[in-house]
Coordinates of C-alpha atoms in Angstrom, one line a residue:
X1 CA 45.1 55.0 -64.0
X2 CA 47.8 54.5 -61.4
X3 CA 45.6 54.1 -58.8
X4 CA 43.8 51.8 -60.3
X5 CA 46.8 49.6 -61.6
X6 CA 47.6 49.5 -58.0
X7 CA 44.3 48.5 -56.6
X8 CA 44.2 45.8 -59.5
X9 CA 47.8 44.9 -58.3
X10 CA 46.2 44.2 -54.6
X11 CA 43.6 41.8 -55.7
X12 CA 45.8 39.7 -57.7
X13 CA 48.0 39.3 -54.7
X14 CA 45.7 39.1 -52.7
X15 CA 43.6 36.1 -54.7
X16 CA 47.2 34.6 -55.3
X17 CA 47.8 34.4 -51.5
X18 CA 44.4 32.6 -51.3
X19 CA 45.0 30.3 -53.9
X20 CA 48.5 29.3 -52.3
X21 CA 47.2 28.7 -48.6
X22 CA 44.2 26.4 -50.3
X23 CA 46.8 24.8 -51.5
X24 CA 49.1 24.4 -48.3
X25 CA 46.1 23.2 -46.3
X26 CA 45.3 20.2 -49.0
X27 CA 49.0 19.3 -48.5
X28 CA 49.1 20.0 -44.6
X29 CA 48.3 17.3 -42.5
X30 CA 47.8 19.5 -39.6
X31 CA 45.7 21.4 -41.3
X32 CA 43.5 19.2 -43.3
X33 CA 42.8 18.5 -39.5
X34 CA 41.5 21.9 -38.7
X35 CA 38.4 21.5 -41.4
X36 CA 37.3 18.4 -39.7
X37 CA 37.3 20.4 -36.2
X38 CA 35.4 23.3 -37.5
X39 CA 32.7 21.3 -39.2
X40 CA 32.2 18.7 -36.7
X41 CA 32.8 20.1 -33.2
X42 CA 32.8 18.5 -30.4
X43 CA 31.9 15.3 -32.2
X44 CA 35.0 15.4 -34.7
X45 CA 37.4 16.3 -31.8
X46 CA 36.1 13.0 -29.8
X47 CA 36.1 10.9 -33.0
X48 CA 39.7 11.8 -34.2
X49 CA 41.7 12.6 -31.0
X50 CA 42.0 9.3 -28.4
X51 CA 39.7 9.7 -25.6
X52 CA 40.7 9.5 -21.8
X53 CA 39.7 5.9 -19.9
X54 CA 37.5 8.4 -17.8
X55 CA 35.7 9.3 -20.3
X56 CA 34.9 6.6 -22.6
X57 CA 33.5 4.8 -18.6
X58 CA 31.7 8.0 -18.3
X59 CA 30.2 7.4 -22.0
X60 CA 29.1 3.7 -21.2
X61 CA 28.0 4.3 -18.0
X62 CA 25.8 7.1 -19.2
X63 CA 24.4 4.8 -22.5
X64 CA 24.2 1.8 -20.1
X65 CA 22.1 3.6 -17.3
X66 CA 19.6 5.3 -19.6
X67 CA 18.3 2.1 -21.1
X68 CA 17.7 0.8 -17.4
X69 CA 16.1 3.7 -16.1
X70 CA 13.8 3.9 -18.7
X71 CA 13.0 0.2 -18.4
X72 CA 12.4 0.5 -14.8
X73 CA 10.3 3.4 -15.2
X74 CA 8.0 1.5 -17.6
X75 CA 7.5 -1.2 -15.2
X76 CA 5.8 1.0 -12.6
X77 CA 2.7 1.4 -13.8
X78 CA -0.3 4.3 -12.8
X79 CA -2.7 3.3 -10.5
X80 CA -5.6 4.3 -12.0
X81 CA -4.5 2.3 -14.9
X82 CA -3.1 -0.5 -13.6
X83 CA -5.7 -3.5 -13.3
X84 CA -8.2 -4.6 -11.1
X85 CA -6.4 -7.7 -9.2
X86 CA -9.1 -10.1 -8.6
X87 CA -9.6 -13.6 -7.0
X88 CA -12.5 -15.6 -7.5
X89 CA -13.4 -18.3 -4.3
X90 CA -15.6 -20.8 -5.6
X91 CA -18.0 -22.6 -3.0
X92 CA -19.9 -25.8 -4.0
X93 CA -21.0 -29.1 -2.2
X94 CA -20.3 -30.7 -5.2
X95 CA -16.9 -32.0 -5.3
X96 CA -17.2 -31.9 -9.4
X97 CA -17.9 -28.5 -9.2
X98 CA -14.3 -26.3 -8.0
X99 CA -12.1 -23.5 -9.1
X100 CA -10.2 -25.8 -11.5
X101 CA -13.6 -26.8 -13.4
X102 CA -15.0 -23.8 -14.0
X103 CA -11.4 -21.9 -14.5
X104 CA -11.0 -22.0 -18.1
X105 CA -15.0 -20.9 -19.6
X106 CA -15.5 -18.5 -16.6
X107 CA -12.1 -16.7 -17.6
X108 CA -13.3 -16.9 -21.4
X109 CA -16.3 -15.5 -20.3
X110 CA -15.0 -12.4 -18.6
X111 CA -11.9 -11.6 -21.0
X112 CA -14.3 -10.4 -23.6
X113 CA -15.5 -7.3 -21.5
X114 CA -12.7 -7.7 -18.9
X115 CA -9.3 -8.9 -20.6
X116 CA -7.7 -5.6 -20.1
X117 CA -9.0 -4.2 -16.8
X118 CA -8.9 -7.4 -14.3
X119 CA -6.2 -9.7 -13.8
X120 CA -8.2 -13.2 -12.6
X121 CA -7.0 -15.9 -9.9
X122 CA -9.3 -19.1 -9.3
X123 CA -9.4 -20.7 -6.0
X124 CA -11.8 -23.3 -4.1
X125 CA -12.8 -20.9 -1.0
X126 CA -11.1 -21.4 2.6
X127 CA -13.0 -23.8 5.1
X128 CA -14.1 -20.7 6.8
X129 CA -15.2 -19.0 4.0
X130 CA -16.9 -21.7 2.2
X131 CA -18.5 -22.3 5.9
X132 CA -19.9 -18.7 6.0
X133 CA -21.1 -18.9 2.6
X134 CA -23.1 -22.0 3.0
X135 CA -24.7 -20.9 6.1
X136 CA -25.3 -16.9 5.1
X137 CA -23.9 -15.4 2.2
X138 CA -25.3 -12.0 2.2
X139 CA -24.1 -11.8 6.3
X140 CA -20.2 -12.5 5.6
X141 CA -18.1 -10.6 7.6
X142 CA -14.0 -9.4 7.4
X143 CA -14.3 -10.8 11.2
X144 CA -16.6 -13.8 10.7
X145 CA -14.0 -15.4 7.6
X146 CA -10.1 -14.4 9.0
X147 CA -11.7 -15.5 12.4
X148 CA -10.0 -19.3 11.6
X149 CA -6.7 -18.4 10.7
X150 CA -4.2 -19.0 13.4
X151 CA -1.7 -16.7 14.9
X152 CA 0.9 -16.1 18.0
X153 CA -1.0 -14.1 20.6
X154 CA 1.6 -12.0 22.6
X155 CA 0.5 -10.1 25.7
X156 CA 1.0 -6.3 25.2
X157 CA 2.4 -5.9 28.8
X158 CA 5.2 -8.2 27.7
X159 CA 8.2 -6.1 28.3
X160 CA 9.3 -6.6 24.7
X161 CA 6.0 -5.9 23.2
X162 CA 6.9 -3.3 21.5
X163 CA 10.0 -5.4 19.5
X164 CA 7.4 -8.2 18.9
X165 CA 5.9 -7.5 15.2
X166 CA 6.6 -10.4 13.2
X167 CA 6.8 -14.3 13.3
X168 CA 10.8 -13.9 13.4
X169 CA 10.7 -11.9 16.5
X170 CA 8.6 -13.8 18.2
X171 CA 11.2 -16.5 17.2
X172 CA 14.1 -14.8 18.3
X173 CA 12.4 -13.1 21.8
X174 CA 9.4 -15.6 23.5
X175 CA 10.4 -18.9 24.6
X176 CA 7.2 -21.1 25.0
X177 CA 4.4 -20.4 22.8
X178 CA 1.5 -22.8 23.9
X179 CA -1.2 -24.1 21.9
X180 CA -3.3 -27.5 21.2
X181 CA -1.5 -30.3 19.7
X182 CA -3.6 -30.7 16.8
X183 CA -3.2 -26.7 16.1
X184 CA 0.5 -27.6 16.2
X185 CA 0.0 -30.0 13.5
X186 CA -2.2 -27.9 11.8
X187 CA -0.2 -24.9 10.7
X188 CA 3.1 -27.4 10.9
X189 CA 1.2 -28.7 7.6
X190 CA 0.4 -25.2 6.2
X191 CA 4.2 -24.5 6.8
X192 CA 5.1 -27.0 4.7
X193 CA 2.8 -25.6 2.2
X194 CA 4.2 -22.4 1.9
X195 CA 7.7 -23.5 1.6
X196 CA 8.9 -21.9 5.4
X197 CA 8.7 -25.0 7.8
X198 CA 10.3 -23.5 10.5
X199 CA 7.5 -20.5 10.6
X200 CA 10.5 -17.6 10.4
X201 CA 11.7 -19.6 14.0
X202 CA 8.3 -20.0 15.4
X203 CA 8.3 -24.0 15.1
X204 CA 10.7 -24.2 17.6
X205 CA 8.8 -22.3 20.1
X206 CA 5.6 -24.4 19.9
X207 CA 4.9 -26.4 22.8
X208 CA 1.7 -28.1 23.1
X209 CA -0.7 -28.6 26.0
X210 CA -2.8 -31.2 27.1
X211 CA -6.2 -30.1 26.4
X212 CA -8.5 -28.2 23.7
X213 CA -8.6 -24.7 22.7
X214 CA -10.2 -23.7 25.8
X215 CA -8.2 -25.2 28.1
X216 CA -5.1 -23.2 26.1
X217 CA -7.2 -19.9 26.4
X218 CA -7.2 -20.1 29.7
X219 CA -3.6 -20.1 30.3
X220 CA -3.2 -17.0 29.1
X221 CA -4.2 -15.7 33.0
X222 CA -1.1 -17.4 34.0
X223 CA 1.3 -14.7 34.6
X224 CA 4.2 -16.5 33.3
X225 CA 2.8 -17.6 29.8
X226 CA 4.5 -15.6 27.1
X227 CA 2.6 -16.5 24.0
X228 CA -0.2 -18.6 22.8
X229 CA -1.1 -20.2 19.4
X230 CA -5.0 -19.7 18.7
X231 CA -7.1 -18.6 15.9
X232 CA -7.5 -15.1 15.4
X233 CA -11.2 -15.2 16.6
X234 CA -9.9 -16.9 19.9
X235 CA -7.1 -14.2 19.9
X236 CA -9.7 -11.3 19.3
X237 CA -11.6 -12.0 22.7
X238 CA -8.5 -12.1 25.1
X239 CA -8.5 -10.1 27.7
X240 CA -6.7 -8.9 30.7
X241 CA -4.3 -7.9 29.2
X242 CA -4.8 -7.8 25.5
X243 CA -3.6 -9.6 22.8
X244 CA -0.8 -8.4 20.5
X245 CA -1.9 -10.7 17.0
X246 CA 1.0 -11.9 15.5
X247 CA 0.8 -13.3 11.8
X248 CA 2.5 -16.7 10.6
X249 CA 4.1 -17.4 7.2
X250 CA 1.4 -20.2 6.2
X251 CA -0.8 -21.3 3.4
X252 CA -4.4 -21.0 3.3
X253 CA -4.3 -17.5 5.2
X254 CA -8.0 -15.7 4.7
X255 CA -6.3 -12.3 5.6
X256 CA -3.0 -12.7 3.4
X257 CA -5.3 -13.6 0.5
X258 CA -7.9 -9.6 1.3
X259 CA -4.4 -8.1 1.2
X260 CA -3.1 -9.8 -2.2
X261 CA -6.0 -8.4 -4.3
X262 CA -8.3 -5.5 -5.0
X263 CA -11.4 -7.2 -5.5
X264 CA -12.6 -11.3 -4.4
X265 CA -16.1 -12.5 -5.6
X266 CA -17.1 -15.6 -3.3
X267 CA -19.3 -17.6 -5.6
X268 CA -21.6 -19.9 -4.2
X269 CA -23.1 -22.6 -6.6
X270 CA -26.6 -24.5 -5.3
X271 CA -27.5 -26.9 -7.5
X272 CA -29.6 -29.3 -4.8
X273 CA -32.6 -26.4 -6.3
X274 CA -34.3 -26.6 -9.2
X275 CA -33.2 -24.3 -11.2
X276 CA -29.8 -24.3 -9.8
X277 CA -28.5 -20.4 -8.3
X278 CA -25.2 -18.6 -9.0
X279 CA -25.0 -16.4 -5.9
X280 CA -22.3 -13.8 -5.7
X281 CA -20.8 -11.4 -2.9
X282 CA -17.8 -8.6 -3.8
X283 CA -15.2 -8.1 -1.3
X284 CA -13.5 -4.5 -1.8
X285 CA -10.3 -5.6 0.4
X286 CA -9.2 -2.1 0.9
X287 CA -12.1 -0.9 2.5
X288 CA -12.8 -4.5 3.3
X289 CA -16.9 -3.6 2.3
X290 CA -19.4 -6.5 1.5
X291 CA -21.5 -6.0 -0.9
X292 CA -24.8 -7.0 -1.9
X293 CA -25.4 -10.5 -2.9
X294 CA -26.5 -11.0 -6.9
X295 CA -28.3 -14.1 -7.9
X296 CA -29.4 -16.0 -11.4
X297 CA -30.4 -19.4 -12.3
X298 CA -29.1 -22.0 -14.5
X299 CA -31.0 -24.8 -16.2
X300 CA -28.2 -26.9 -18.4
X301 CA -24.7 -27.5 -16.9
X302 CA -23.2 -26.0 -19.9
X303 CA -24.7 -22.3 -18.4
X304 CA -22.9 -22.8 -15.0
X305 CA -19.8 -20.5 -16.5
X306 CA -21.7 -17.7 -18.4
X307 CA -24.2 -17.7 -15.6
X308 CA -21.7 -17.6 -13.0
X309 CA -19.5 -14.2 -15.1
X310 CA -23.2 -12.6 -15.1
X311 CA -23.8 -12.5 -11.7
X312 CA -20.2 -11.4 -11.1
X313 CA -21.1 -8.4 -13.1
X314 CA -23.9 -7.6 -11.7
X315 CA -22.0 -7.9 -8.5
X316 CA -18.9 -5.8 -9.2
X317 CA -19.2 -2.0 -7.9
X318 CA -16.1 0.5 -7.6
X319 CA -15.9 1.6 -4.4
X320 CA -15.6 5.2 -3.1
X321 CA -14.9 6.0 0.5
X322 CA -15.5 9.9 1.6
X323 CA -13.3 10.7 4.2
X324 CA -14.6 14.7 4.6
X325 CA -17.4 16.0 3.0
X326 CA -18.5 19.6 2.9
X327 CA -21.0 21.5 1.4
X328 CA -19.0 22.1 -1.6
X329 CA -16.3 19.9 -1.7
X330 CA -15.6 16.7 -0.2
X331 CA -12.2 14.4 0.0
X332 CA -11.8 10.4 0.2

């Protein structure tokens, strides 16, 4: 029995000790502290005890940045699911007929198969395209349409050749670039167009000669002419030594518009025929391929649109270029 009356002796201390140090902690300031840090963590210490300035820049800094980063991330957008960018050159002889006209029903037309999977420009097709269209639309060329666009031709045995890559070098580096005066006033106009009159410094540098194109050509076998301003056909066929092709900030450019899109359907509209013909050609910039032309007929005005998305359908192709092809796999 004593050793019992002893144990039970124990336990009542014991529970009476408990009792008195619940009761100190509810009293305790520092210790009704304590709880808060052992249920909460790291997030009660950081609520209840003043942070350093380090640390609440580090915190903002951190929520700031995430938001951004995940905005940014969400603009770039896959490849393979990113939209077909397309541009549509219309080609008529009728000046009723243009990109503007046909612009709203055509893009009706297409976004009920197409809305999510092509982004659609309208245009009325550069002279030289329209040009190649009217005379042969299934024999249309990358070379044949940028052949009118004008550009600097440097000589590559200039001895700062290999500096001269844009309109602003050319600028800063030749002093006298020769050409017609009507080409002069030409891409001065096209300048203005695109909002850069002074061609990246180029304007400057224009100097014209008395004469046409050929007569401008031919002073390019004059050792101490620098630079030349021709069209890019003219510029393709010099010679002795060759040209280096430099590009000009300008409106209108055939080549600026193949390497602003993925696909460009020239559409060529005949109605002088009875029934009037929707012809269309695809240009696949990237490999800068031509394909077949697809043709329809239209009776009643009211068809030109519908009749005109039909044939760009039947035009449109994906393209696939094989760069290495085995006898079991292949690569592109």
């Amino acid at each position: 029995m004593t050793v019992v009356a002893r144990n039970l002796v124990y336990f009542v201390a014991a529970m009476l000790c408990l009792v008195m140090q619940l009761g100190c902690s509810d009293d305790s300031p520092d210790a009704a502290a304590q709880p808060a840090v052992s249920l909460t963590g790291a997030e009660g210490v950081a609520a209840d005890a003043p942070a350093s300035p380090s640390n609440d820049s580090a915190a903002s800094s951190s929520t700031t940045s995430k938001p951004a980063e995940a905005d940014e991330e969400a603009e770039v957008e896959p490849w393979d699911f990113s939209p077909y960018k397309v541009l549509v050159w219309i080609v008529s002889d009728d000046p009723r007929v243009n990109a503007e006209s046909v612009r709203q029903p055509l893009q009706e037309f297409l976004d009920r198969d197409f809305a999510a999977v092509w982004r659609l420009d309208f245009a009325d097709a550069p002279a030289a395209v329209a040009n190649a269209a009217s005379r042969n639309l299934g024999e249309m060329t990358y070379e044949a349409i940028t052949a009118s666009d004008p550009v600097v031709a440097v000589k590559r045995d200039h001895e700062d050749a290999v500096r001269l890559r844009t309109a602003a070098n050319v600028g800063e580096i030749i002093q006298d670039v020769h050409s017609t005066q009507g080409m002069i006033d030409e891409v001065r106009r096209r300048a203005a167009d695109a909002g850069d009159v002074s061609m990246d410094g180029v304007n400057d540098r224009l100097l014209p000669v008395d004469g046409d194109a050929i007569a401008v050509s031919k002073m390019w076998e004059n050792p101490a002419t620098e630079a030349i301003l021709v069209s890019r056909g003219m510029a393709l066929l010099l010679d002795d030594p060759e040209a280096k092709i430099i590009p000009l900030p300008l409106s209108g450019l055939v080549i600026e518009a193949i390497d602003s899109y993925d696909k460009i359907f020239v559409v060529r509209i005949d109605e002088d025929v009875a029934p009037a013909t929707v012809s269309v050609v695809e240009i696949d910039t990237l490999m800068r391929h031509f394909g077949p032309v697809a043709t329809q007929n239209f009776v009643q005005p009211s068809e030109m649109a519908s009749t005109i998305g039909r044939t760009m359908i039947e035009a449109f192709a994906p393209v696939v270029r094989i760069e290495d092809a085995g006898k079991k796999n292949a690569k592109g």
